[in-house]
Amino acid sequence: MDQIHQLENKTGRLLWRGFTKACPLCGNRKLFRRWVHMVDRCSKCGLRFERIEGHWIGAVGMNTIFSFVVLVFGLATFFLITYPNVPMGSWVFIFAGVYGFVPLIFYPNSKTLWTAIDILMRPVVEEDFQNEGIPE
Ligand SMILES: [Zn+2]
């Protein structure tokens, strides 16, 4: 029972660190240069982030899911606040223009979030900390 509780805590911590652009394993926040350039491995714990070839396709998926969730909640809130006189016209273009930045803003978070989810599905192994290239 205690082990299950510890696993839940660990899961929440991994996901929170991933969601907030930190290394899921150690919480190191120095992973990005500028906005989009992620380091290959964590400078603190040594985890190589691209664990397998094609690893980052999952981050694209995370970014797509997050962006659609924001879109659905944004539109729902907009319609609920303005109902029954939902304004159309220029508001649609303003909303679309602002919304276009969501995937760009969330891009680095999607990479660390996906790494956290990947670690939950495939726990880290010794090879994830070695210096060689990506295993086949
Ligand atoms: Zn780390």
Short mmCIF file of N, CA, C and O and ligand atoms in Angstrom, two decimals:
data_model
loop_
_atom_site.label_atom_id
_atom_site.label_comp_id
_atom_site.label_asym_id
_atom_site.label_seq_id
_atom_site.Cartn_x
_atom_site.Cartn_y
_atom_site.Cartn_z
N MET A 1 0.83 -1.20 0.00
CA MET A 1 0.00 0.00 0.00
C MET A 1 0.87 1.25 0.00
O MET A 1 0.62 2.18 -0.75
N ASP A 2 1.90 1.23 0.84
CA ASP A 2 2.81 2.37 0.90
C ASP A 2 3.57 2.54 -0.41
O ASP A 2 3.81 3.66 -0.85
N GLN A 3 3.90 1.40 -1.04
CA GLN A 3 4.61 1.48 -2.32
C GLN A 3 3.75 2.11 -3.40
O GLN A 3 4.23 2.87 -4.22
N ILE A 4 2.44 1.79 -3.38
CA ILE A 4 1.52 2.38 -4.36
C ILE A 4 1.46 3.89 -4.16
O ILE A 4 1.51 4.66 -5.11
N HIS A 5 1.39 4.33 -2.89
CA HIS A 5 1.36 5.75 -2.59
C HIS A 5 2.64 6.45 -3.08
O HIS A 5 2.59 7.53 -3.65
N GLN A 6 3.79 5.79 -2.85
CA GLN A 6 5.05 6.37 -3.31
C GLN A 6 5.09 6.48 -4.83
O GLN A 6 5.58 7.47 -5.38
N LEU A 7 4.54 5.46 -5.52
CA LEU A 7 4.52 5.48 -6.98
C LEU A 7 3.64 6.62 -7.48
O LEU A 7 3.99 7.31 -8.44
N GLU A 8 2.49 6.84 -6.81
CA GLU A 8 1.61 7.95 -7.21
C GLU A 8 2.31 9.29 -7.03
O GLU A 8 2.24 10.16 -7.88
N ASN A 9 3.00 9.44 -5.90
CA ASN A 9 3.76 10.67 -5.67
C ASN A 9 4.82 10.87 -6.74
O ASN A 9 5.02 11.95 -7.25
N LYS A 10 5.51 9.79 -7.07
CA LYS A 10 6.56 9.87 -8.07
C LYS A 10 5.97 10.22 -9.43
O LYS A 10 6.53 11.03 -10.17
N THR A 11 4.82 9.62 -9.75
CA THR A 11 4.17 9.90 -11.03
C THR A 11 3.79 11.37 -11.12
O THR A 11 4.07 12.02 -12.12
N GLY A 12 3.17 11.89 -10.07
CA GLY A 12 2.78 13.29 -10.06
C GLY A 12 3.97 14.22 -10.18
O GLY A 12 3.95 15.21 -10.91
N ARG A 13 5.05 13.88 -9.49
CA ARG A 13 6.26 14.71 -9.54
C ARG A 13 6.89 14.69 -10.93
O ARG A 13 7.28 15.72 -11.46
N LEU A 14 6.96 13.50 -11.53
CA LEU A 14 7.51 13.38 -12.88
C LEU A 14 6.71 14.23 -13.87
O LEU A 14 7.27 14.99 -14.66
N LEU A 15 5.38 14.10 -13.80
CA LEU A 15 4.52 14.82 -14.75
C LEU A 15 4.59 16.32 -14.51
O LEU A 15 4.61 17.11 -15.46
N TRP A 16 4.62 16.73 -13.24
CA TRP A 16 4.68 18.17 -12.94
C TRP A 16 6.00 18.77 -13.44
O TRP A 16 6.03 19.83 -14.05
N ARG A 17 7.10 18.06 -13.18
CA ARG A 17 8.39 18.55 -13.67
C ARG A 17 8.38 18.63 -15.19
O ARG A 17 8.86 19.60 -15.77
N GLY A 18 7.85 17.61 -15.83
CA GLY A 18 7.78 17.61 -17.29
C GLY A 18 6.92 18.75 -17.80
O GLY A 18 7.28 19.46 -18.74
N PHE A 19 5.77 18.97 -17.16
CA PHE A 19 4.85 20.02 -17.58
C PHE A 19 5.47 21.40 -17.41
O PHE A 19 5.15 22.33 -18.15
N THR A 20 6.36 21.56 -16.44
CA THR A 20 6.93 22.87 -16.15
C THR A 20 8.36 23.04 -16.71
O THR A 20 9.15 23.80 -16.18
N LYS A 21 8.69 22.27 -17.74
CA LYS A 21 9.96 22.46 -18.48
C LYS A 21 11.19 22.06 -17.67
O LYS A 21 12.28 22.57 -17.93
N ALA A 22 11.04 21.18 -16.72
CA ALA A 22 12.19 20.73 -15.93
C ALA A 22 12.52 19.29 -16.31
O ALA A 22 11.70 18.59 -16.90
N CYS A 23 13.72 18.85 -15.97
CA CYS A 23 14.09 17.46 -16.17
C CYS A 23 13.16 16.61 -15.30
O CYS A 23 13.09 16.83 -14.09
N PRO A 24 12.44 15.65 -15.90
CA PRO A 24 11.50 14.84 -15.12
C PRO A 24 12.17 14.07 -13.98
O PRO A 24 11.56 13.87 -12.93
N LEU A 25 13.42 13.68 -14.17
CA LEU A 25 14.07 12.86 -13.16
C LEU A 25 14.60 13.67 -11.99
O LEU A 25 14.41 13.30 -10.84
N CYS A 26 15.31 14.78 -12.26
CA CYS A 26 15.99 15.49 -11.17
C CYS A 26 15.45 16.91 -10.94
O CYS A 26 15.80 17.54 -9.94
N GLY A 27 14.63 17.43 -11.85
CA GLY A 27 14.07 18.75 -11.65
C GLY A 27 14.94 19.90 -12.15
O GLY A 27 14.60 21.07 -11.96
N ASN A 28 16.08 19.56 -12.80
CA ASN A 28 16.96 20.59 -13.35
C ASN A 28 16.21 21.44 -14.38
O ASN A 28 15.55 20.91 -15.26
N ARG A 29 16.30 22.76 -14.26
CA ARG A 29 15.55 23.64 -15.15
C ARG A 29 16.40 24.28 -16.26
O ARG A 29 15.89 25.06 -17.05
N LYS A 30 17.68 23.96 -16.29
CA LYS A 30 18.54 24.55 -17.32
C LYS A 30 18.63 23.60 -18.51
O LYS A 30 19.69 23.03 -18.80
N LEU A 31 17.53 23.43 -19.22
CA LEU A 31 17.48 22.46 -20.31
C LEU A 31 17.35 23.12 -21.68
O LEU A 31 17.49 22.45 -22.69
N PHE A 32 17.06 24.43 -21.70
CA PHE A 32 16.79 25.07 -22.98
C PHE A 32 17.67 26.29 -23.17
O PHE A 32 17.90 27.05 -22.23
N ARG A 33 18.20 26.41 -24.41
CA ARG A 33 18.87 27.63 -24.82
C ARG A 33 17.90 28.36 -25.73
O ARG A 33 17.30 27.76 -26.60
N ARG A 34 17.76 29.65 -25.53
CA ARG A 34 16.70 30.43 -26.16
C ARG A 34 15.38 29.77 -25.80
O ARG A 34 15.19 29.30 -24.69
N TRP A 35 14.46 29.66 -26.71
CA TRP A 35 13.17 29.07 -26.36
C TRP A 35 13.06 27.62 -26.79
O TRP A 35 12.48 26.78 -26.10
N VAL A 36 13.62 27.29 -27.94
CA VAL A 36 13.32 25.99 -28.53
C VAL A 36 14.48 24.99 -28.50
O VAL A 36 14.26 23.81 -28.68
N HIS A 37 15.72 25.46 -28.30
CA HIS A 37 16.85 24.53 -28.40
C HIS A 37 17.07 23.81 -27.08
O HIS A 37 17.57 24.38 -26.12
N MET A 38 16.74 22.51 -27.07
CA MET A 38 16.89 21.71 -25.86
C MET A 38 18.26 21.04 -25.86
O MET A 38 18.73 20.58 -26.90
N VAL A 39 18.88 20.98 -24.70
CA VAL A 39 20.16 20.28 -24.59
C VAL A 39 19.94 18.78 -24.83
O VAL A 39 18.83 18.27 -24.66
N ASP A 40 20.99 18.08 -25.25
CA ASP A 40 20.86 16.65 -25.54
C ASP A 40 20.65 15.83 -24.27
O ASP A 40 19.93 14.85 -24.26
N ARG A 41 21.36 16.25 -23.21
CA ARG A 41 21.23 15.51 -21.94
C ARG A 41 21.23 16.48 -20.77
O ARG A 41 21.72 17.59 -20.86
N CYS A 42 20.69 16.00 -19.67
CA CYS A 42 20.58 16.82 -18.47
C CYS A 42 21.97 17.01 -17.86
O CYS A 42 22.72 16.05 -17.69
N SER A 43 22.31 18.26 -17.54
CA SER A 43 23.63 18.54 -16.99
C SER A 43 23.76 18.08 -15.55
O SER A 43 24.85 17.95 -15.01
N LYS A 44 22.64 17.82 -14.89
CA LYS A 44 22.66 17.44 -13.48
C LYS A 44 22.65 15.91 -13.31
O LYS A 44 23.49 15.37 -12.61
N CYS A 45 21.70 15.22 -13.95
CA CYS A 45 21.59 13.76 -13.75
C CYS A 45 22.13 12.96 -14.92
O CYS A 45 22.31 11.75 -14.81
N GLY A 46 22.39 13.61 -16.07
CA GLY A 46 22.98 12.92 -17.21
C GLY A 46 22.00 12.18 -18.10
O GLY A 46 22.42 11.49 -19.05
N LEU A 47 20.71 12.33 -17.86
CA LEU A 47 19.71 11.64 -18.69
C LEU A 47 19.77 12.17 -20.12
O LEU A 47 19.74 13.38 -20.34
N ARG A 48 19.86 11.24 -21.09
CA ARG A 48 19.78 11.62 -22.50
C ARG A 48 18.29 11.69 -22.85
O ARG A 48 17.56 10.73 -22.68
N PHE A 49 17.84 12.86 -23.35
CA PHE A 49 16.41 13.08 -23.55
C PHE A 49 15.85 12.36 -24.75
O PHE A 49 14.72 11.88 -24.72
N GLU A 50 16.61 12.28 -25.84
CA GLU A 50 16.12 11.54 -27.01
C GLU A 50 16.44 10.07 -26.78
O GLU A 50 17.48 9.57 -27.21
N ARG A 51 15.55 9.40 -26.10
CA ARG A 51 15.83 8.04 -25.61
C ARG A 51 15.83 7.02 -26.74
O ARG A 51 16.55 6.03 -26.66
N ILE A 52 14.99 7.19 -27.71
CA ILE A 52 14.98 6.32 -28.89
C ILE A 52 14.80 7.19 -30.11
O ILE A 52 14.36 8.35 -30.00
N GLU A 53 15.14 6.66 -31.28
CA GLU A 53 14.94 7.42 -32.51
C GLU A 53 13.44 7.67 -32.68
O GLU A 53 12.63 6.77 -32.48
N GLY A 54 13.08 8.89 -33.01
CA GLY A 54 11.67 9.24 -33.16
C GLY A 54 11.00 9.61 -31.85
O GLY A 54 9.77 9.74 -31.80
N HIS A 55 11.80 9.81 -30.82
CA HIS A 55 11.27 10.13 -29.48
C HIS A 55 10.39 11.38 -29.52
O HIS A 55 9.34 11.42 -28.87
N TRP A 56 10.78 12.38 -30.28
CA TRP A 56 10.11 13.68 -30.21
C TRP A 56 8.76 13.71 -30.90
O TRP A 56 8.02 14.70 -30.78
N ILE A 57 8.40 12.66 -31.64
CA ILE A 57 7.06 12.64 -32.25
C ILE A 57 6.00 12.64 -31.14
O ILE A 57 4.91 13.18 -31.32
N GLY A 58 6.35 12.06 -30.00
CA GLY A 58 5.43 12.09 -28.86
C GLY A 58 5.22 13.50 -28.34
O GLY A 58 4.13 13.86 -27.87
N ALA A 59 6.29 14.32 -28.40
CA ALA A 59 6.17 15.71 -27.96
C ALA A 59 5.23 16.48 -28.88
O ALA A 59 4.45 17.33 -28.42
N VAL A 60 5.28 16.18 -30.17
CA VAL A 60 4.34 16.81 -31.11
C VAL A 60 2.91 16.43 -30.73
O VAL A 60 2.01 17.28 -30.72
N GLY A 61 2.72 15.18 -30.36
CA GLY A 61 1.40 14.72 -29.92
C GLY A 61 0.95 15.45 -28.67
O GLY A 61 -0.20 15.88 -28.56
N MET A 62 1.87 15.62 -27.69
CA MET A 62 1.54 16.33 -26.45
C MET A 62 1.15 17.77 -26.75
O MET A 62 0.19 18.30 -26.19
N ASN A 63 1.89 18.39 -27.65
CA ASN A 63 1.61 19.79 -28.00
C ASN A 63 0.25 19.90 -28.68
O ASN A 63 -0.52 20.82 -28.40
N THR A 64 -0.07 18.95 -29.54
CA THR A 64 -1.36 18.96 -30.23
C THR A 64 -2.50 18.79 -29.23
O THR A 64 -3.49 19.53 -29.26
N ILE A 65 -2.35 17.82 -28.32
CA ILE A 65 -3.40 17.57 -27.32
C ILE A 65 -3.60 18.80 -26.44
O ILE A 65 -4.72 19.27 -26.22
N PHE A 66 -2.48 19.36 -25.92
CA PHE A 66 -2.57 20.53 -25.05
C PHE A 66 -3.23 21.69 -25.77
O PHE A 66 -4.10 22.37 -25.22
N SER A 67 -2.82 21.94 -27.03
CA SER A 67 -3.36 23.07 -27.79
C SER A 67 -4.86 22.91 -28.01
O SER A 67 -5.61 23.88 -27.91
N PHE A 68 -5.31 21.68 -28.30
CA PHE A 68 -6.74 21.48 -28.51
C PHE A 68 -7.52 21.61 -27.20
O PHE A 68 -8.64 22.12 -27.21
N VAL A 69 -6.94 21.19 -26.10
CA VAL A 69 -7.61 21.36 -24.80
C VAL A 69 -7.78 22.86 -24.51
O VAL A 69 -8.86 23.30 -24.11
N VAL A 70 -6.73 23.64 -24.75
CA VAL A 70 -6.81 25.09 -24.54
C VAL A 70 -7.86 25.70 -25.48
O VAL A 70 -8.66 26.54 -25.06
N LEU A 71 -7.89 25.23 -26.72
CA LEU A 71 -8.86 25.74 -27.70
C LEU A 71 -10.29 25.45 -27.24
O LEU A 71 -11.15 26.34 -27.25
N VAL A 72 -10.55 24.22 -26.83
CA VAL A 72 -11.90 23.83 -26.41
C VAL A 72 -12.33 24.63 -25.18
O VAL A 72 -13.44 25.18 -25.15
N PHE A 73 -11.46 24.73 -24.18
CA PHE A 73 -11.81 25.48 -22.97
C PHE A 73 -11.95 26.98 -23.28
O PHE A 73 -12.83 27.64 -22.74
N GLY A 74 -11.10 27.50 -24.13
CA GLY A 74 -11.17 28.92 -24.51
C GLY A 74 -12.47 29.23 -25.23
O GLY A 74 -13.17 30.20 -24.88
N LEU A 75 -12.83 28.40 -26.19
CA LEU A 75 -14.07 28.62 -26.93
C LEU A 75 -15.29 28.43 -26.02
O LEU A 75 -16.24 29.22 -26.08
N ALA A 76 -15.25 27.39 -25.17
CA ALA A 76 -16.38 27.13 -24.27
C ALA A 76 -16.58 28.31 -23.33
O ALA A 76 -17.71 28.77 -23.12
N THR A 77 -15.50 28.82 -22.76
CA THR A 77 -15.58 29.97 -21.86
C THR A 77 -16.13 31.19 -22.59
O THR A 77 -17.02 31.89 -22.09
N PHE A 78 -15.62 31.42 -23.79
CA PHE A 78 -16.06 32.56 -24.60
C PHE A 78 -17.56 32.48 -24.87
O PHE A 78 -18.29 33.46 -24.71
N PHE A 79 -18.03 31.28 -25.27
CA PHE A 79 -19.45 31.12 -25.58
C PHE A 79 -20.31 31.23 -24.33
O PHE A 79 -21.38 31.82 -24.37
N LEU A 80 -19.84 30.66 -23.21
CA LEU A 80 -20.63 30.73 -21.97
C LEU A 80 -20.76 32.16 -21.47
O LEU A 80 -21.82 32.57 -20.98
N ILE A 81 -19.68 32.93 -21.57
CA ILE A 81 -19.70 34.31 -21.07
C ILE A 81 -20.60 35.19 -21.94
O ILE A 81 -21.33 36.03 -21.43
N THR A 82 -20.56 34.96 -23.25
CA THR A 82 -21.28 35.86 -24.16
C THR A 82 -22.66 35.36 -24.56
O THR A 82 -23.41 36.08 -25.20
N TYR A 83 -23.03 34.13 -24.20
CA TYR A 83 -24.32 33.57 -24.59
C TYR A 83 -25.47 34.40 -24.02
O TYR A 83 -25.38 34.83 -22.87
N PRO A 84 -26.56 34.67 -24.68
CA PRO A 84 -26.95 34.17 -26.00
C PRO A 84 -26.51 35.05 -27.16
O PRO A 84 -26.75 34.72 -28.31
N ASN A 85 -25.85 36.17 -26.87
CA ASN A 85 -25.44 37.07 -27.96
C ASN A 85 -23.96 36.89 -28.27
O ASN A 85 -23.14 37.76 -28.00
N VAL A 86 -23.62 35.73 -28.81
CA VAL A 86 -22.22 35.41 -29.10
C VAL A 86 -21.75 36.30 -30.24
O VAL A 86 -22.29 36.25 -31.34
N PRO A 87 -20.74 37.16 -29.97
CA PRO A 87 -20.26 38.03 -31.03
C PRO A 87 -19.41 37.26 -32.05
O PRO A 87 -18.59 36.43 -31.67
N MET A 88 -19.65 37.51 -33.27
CA MET A 88 -18.86 36.87 -34.33
C MET A 88 -18.02 37.95 -35.01
O MET A 88 -17.78 38.98 -34.44
N GLY A 89 -17.59 37.71 -36.20
CA GLY A 89 -16.83 38.72 -36.93
C GLY A 89 -15.42 38.85 -36.40
O GLY A 89 -14.70 37.86 -36.30
N SER A 90 -15.05 40.07 -36.00
CA SER A 90 -13.66 40.33 -35.65
C SER A 90 -13.17 39.49 -34.47
O SER A 90 -12.00 39.15 -34.37
N TRP A 91 -14.07 39.12 -33.54
CA TRP A 91 -13.66 38.32 -32.39
C TRP A 91 -13.08 36.99 -32.80
O TRP A 91 -12.14 36.49 -32.17
N VAL A 92 -13.64 36.40 -33.83
CA VAL A 92 -13.15 35.11 -34.32
C VAL A 92 -11.69 35.24 -34.76
O VAL A 92 -10.85 34.40 -34.44
N PHE A 93 -11.39 36.33 -35.46
CA PHE A 93 -10.02 36.51 -35.97
C PHE A 93 -9.05 36.86 -34.84
O PHE A 93 -7.90 36.44 -34.85
N ILE A 94 -9.51 37.63 -33.88
CA ILE A 94 -8.66 37.95 -32.72
C ILE A 94 -8.35 36.68 -31.95
O ILE A 94 -7.19 36.40 -31.60
N PHE A 95 -9.36 35.86 -31.71
CA PHE A 95 -9.17 34.62 -30.98
C PHE A 95 -8.21 33.69 -31.75
O PHE A 95 -7.30 33.12 -31.16
N ALA A 96 -8.43 33.56 -33.05
CA ALA A 96 -7.57 32.68 -33.85
C ALA A 96 -6.12 33.18 -33.85
O ALA A 96 -5.18 32.39 -33.76
N GLY A 97 -5.95 34.50 -33.92
CA GLY A 97 -4.60 35.07 -33.93
C GLY A 97 -3.87 34.84 -32.62
O GLY A 97 -2.70 34.46 -32.61
N VAL A 98 -4.57 35.02 -31.52
CA VAL A 98 -3.96 34.80 -30.20
C VAL A 98 -3.71 33.32 -29.99
O VAL A 98 -2.67 32.91 -29.49
N TYR A 99 -4.69 32.51 -30.40
CA TYR A 99 -4.58 31.07 -30.19
C TYR A 99 -3.39 30.48 -30.95
O TYR A 99 -2.79 29.51 -30.49
N GLY A 100 -3.03 31.08 -32.06
CA GLY A 100 -1.92 30.57 -32.86
C GLY A 100 -0.59 30.51 -32.11
O GLY A 100 0.30 29.75 -32.49
N PHE A 101 -0.48 31.27 -31.02
CA PHE A 101 0.76 31.27 -30.25
C PHE A 101 0.83 30.13 -29.22
O PHE A 101 1.89 29.85 -28.69
N VAL A 102 -0.30 29.49 -28.95
CA VAL A 102 -0.33 28.46 -27.91
C VAL A 102 0.66 27.32 -28.19
O VAL A 102 1.47 26.98 -27.32
N PRO A 103 0.67 26.73 -29.39
CA PRO A 103 1.63 25.65 -29.64
C PRO A 103 3.09 26.12 -29.57
O PRO A 103 3.96 25.36 -29.16
N LEU A 104 3.35 27.38 -29.93
CA LEU A 104 4.71 27.91 -29.86
C LEU A 104 5.14 28.09 -28.41
O LEU A 104 6.27 27.76 -28.03
N ILE A 105 4.23 28.59 -27.59
CA ILE A 105 4.54 28.81 -26.17
C ILE A 105 4.74 27.48 -25.46
O ILE A 105 5.63 27.34 -24.63
N PHE A 106 3.92 26.49 -25.80
CA PHE A 106 3.97 25.21 -25.10
C PHE A 106 5.04 24.27 -25.65
O PHE A 106 5.31 23.22 -25.06
N TYR A 107 5.68 24.63 -26.76
CA TYR A 107 6.63 23.73 -27.43
C TYR A 107 7.69 23.13 -26.49
O TYR A 107 7.84 21.90 -26.44
N PRO A 108 8.44 23.95 -25.71
CA PRO A 108 9.45 23.32 -24.84
C PRO A 108 8.83 22.44 -23.76
O PRO A 108 9.37 21.37 -23.45
N ASN A 109 7.70 22.87 -23.21
CA ASN A 109 7.02 22.06 -22.18
C ASN A 109 6.58 20.72 -22.75
O ASN A 109 6.62 19.70 -22.06
N SER A 110 6.17 20.71 -24.03
CA SER A 110 5.71 19.45 -24.63
C SER A 110 6.84 18.43 -24.69
O SER A 110 6.61 17.23 -24.54
N LYS A 111 8.07 18.92 -24.88
CA LYS A 111 9.22 18.00 -24.95
C LYS A 111 9.52 17.38 -23.59
O LYS A 111 9.72 16.17 -23.49
N THR A 112 9.54 18.18 -22.54
CA THR A 112 9.83 17.62 -21.22
C THR A 112 8.65 16.81 -20.69
O THR A 112 8.83 15.79 -20.04
N LEU A 113 7.42 17.24 -21.02
CA LEU A 113 6.24 16.47 -20.60
C LEU A 113 6.25 15.10 -21.26
O LEU A 113 5.99 14.09 -20.61
N TRP A 114 6.55 15.07 -22.55
CA TRP A 114 6.59 13.79 -23.24
C TRP A 114 7.70 12.89 -22.66
O TRP A 114 7.49 11.69 -22.50
N THR A 115 8.83 13.47 -22.34
CA THR A 115 9.91 12.67 -21.73
C THR A 115 9.44 12.07 -20.41
O THR A 115 9.73 10.90 -20.12
N ALA A 116 8.70 12.85 -19.61
CA ALA A 116 8.18 12.33 -18.34
C ALA A 116 7.21 11.17 -18.58
O ALA A 116 7.29 10.14 -17.91
N ILE A 117 6.32 11.32 -19.54
CA ILE A 117 5.36 10.25 -19.84
C ILE A 117 6.09 9.02 -20.37
O ILE A 117 5.77 7.88 -20.00
N ASP A 118 7.10 9.26 -21.20
CA ASP A 118 7.89 8.15 -21.74
C ASP A 118 8.60 7.40 -20.61
O ASP A 118 8.66 6.17 -20.63
N ILE A 119 9.11 8.13 -19.62
CA ILE A 119 9.77 7.49 -18.48
C ILE A 119 8.77 6.67 -17.68
O ILE A 119 9.09 5.59 -17.19
N LEU A 120 7.53 7.15 -17.56
CA LEU A 120 6.51 6.38 -16.85
C LEU A 120 6.17 5.09 -17.59
O LEU A 120 5.90 4.07 -16.98
N MET A 121 6.19 5.15 -18.92
CA MET A 121 5.86 3.96 -19.72
C MET A 121 7.05 3.01 -19.84
O MET A 121 6.88 1.80 -19.84
N ARG A 122 8.23 3.60 -19.99
CA ARG A 122 9.46 2.80 -20.14
C ARG A 122 10.47 3.35 -19.14
O ARG A 122 11.21 4.29 -19.44
N PRO A 123 10.50 2.81 -17.94
CA PRO A 123 11.41 3.33 -16.91
C PRO A 123 12.85 3.43 -17.41
O PRO A 123 13.27 2.65 -18.27
N VAL A 124 13.58 4.39 -16.86
CA VAL A 124 14.94 4.62 -17.31
C VAL A 124 15.81 3.39 -17.06
O VAL A 124 15.63 2.67 -16.08
N VAL A 125 16.74 3.18 -17.99
CA VAL A 125 17.71 2.09 -17.87
C VAL A 125 19.11 2.69 -17.96
O VAL A 125 19.27 3.88 -18.25
N GLU A 126 20.10 1.87 -17.72
CA GLU A 126 21.50 2.34 -17.72
C GLU A 126 21.86 3.04 -19.04
O GLU A 126 22.57 4.05 -19.05
N GLU A 127 21.34 2.53 -20.17
CA GLU A 127 21.69 3.10 -21.49
C GLU A 127 21.24 4.56 -21.63
O GLU A 127 21.80 5.30 -22.42
N ASP A 128 20.24 4.96 -20.87
CA ASP A 128 19.75 6.33 -20.97
C ASP A 128 20.75 7.35 -20.42
O ASP A 128 20.59 8.55 -20.63
N PHE A 129 21.76 6.85 -19.71
CA PHE A 129 22.75 7.76 -19.13
C PHE A 129 24.12 7.60 -19.77
O PHE A 129 25.06 8.27 -19.40
N GLN A 130 24.24 6.69 -20.74
CA GLN A 130 25.53 6.45 -21.38
C GLN A 130 25.77 7.46 -22.48
O GLN A 130 24.86 8.10 -22.98
N ASN A 131 27.04 7.55 -22.86
CA ASN A 131 27.43 8.59 -23.82
C ASN A 131 27.27 8.20 -25.27
O ASN A 131 27.34 9.03 -26.14
N GLU A 132 27.04 6.91 -25.54
CA GLU A 132 26.93 6.48 -26.93
C GLU A 132 25.68 7.07 -27.57
O GLU A 132 24.84 7.65 -26.91
N GLY A 133 25.56 6.86 -28.87
CA GLY A 133 24.41 7.40 -29.61
C GLY A 133 23.13 6.69 -29.20
O GLY A 133 23.10 5.88 -28.30
N ILE A 134 22.08 7.02 -29.92
CA ILE A 134 20.76 6.47 -29.63
C ILE A 134 20.77 4.97 -29.98
O ILE A 134 21.17 4.61 -31.06
N PRO A 135 20.31 4.11 -29.07
CA PRO A 135 20.26 2.67 -29.39
C PRO A 135 19.26 2.40 -30.49
O PRO A 135 18.26 3.09 -30.63
N GLU A 136 19.55 1.38 -31.28
CA GLU A 136 18.66 1.02 -32.41
C GLU A 136 17.37 0.44 -31.89
O GLU A 136 17.31 -0.22 -30.91
ZN ZN B 1 18.10 15.63 -14.82
#
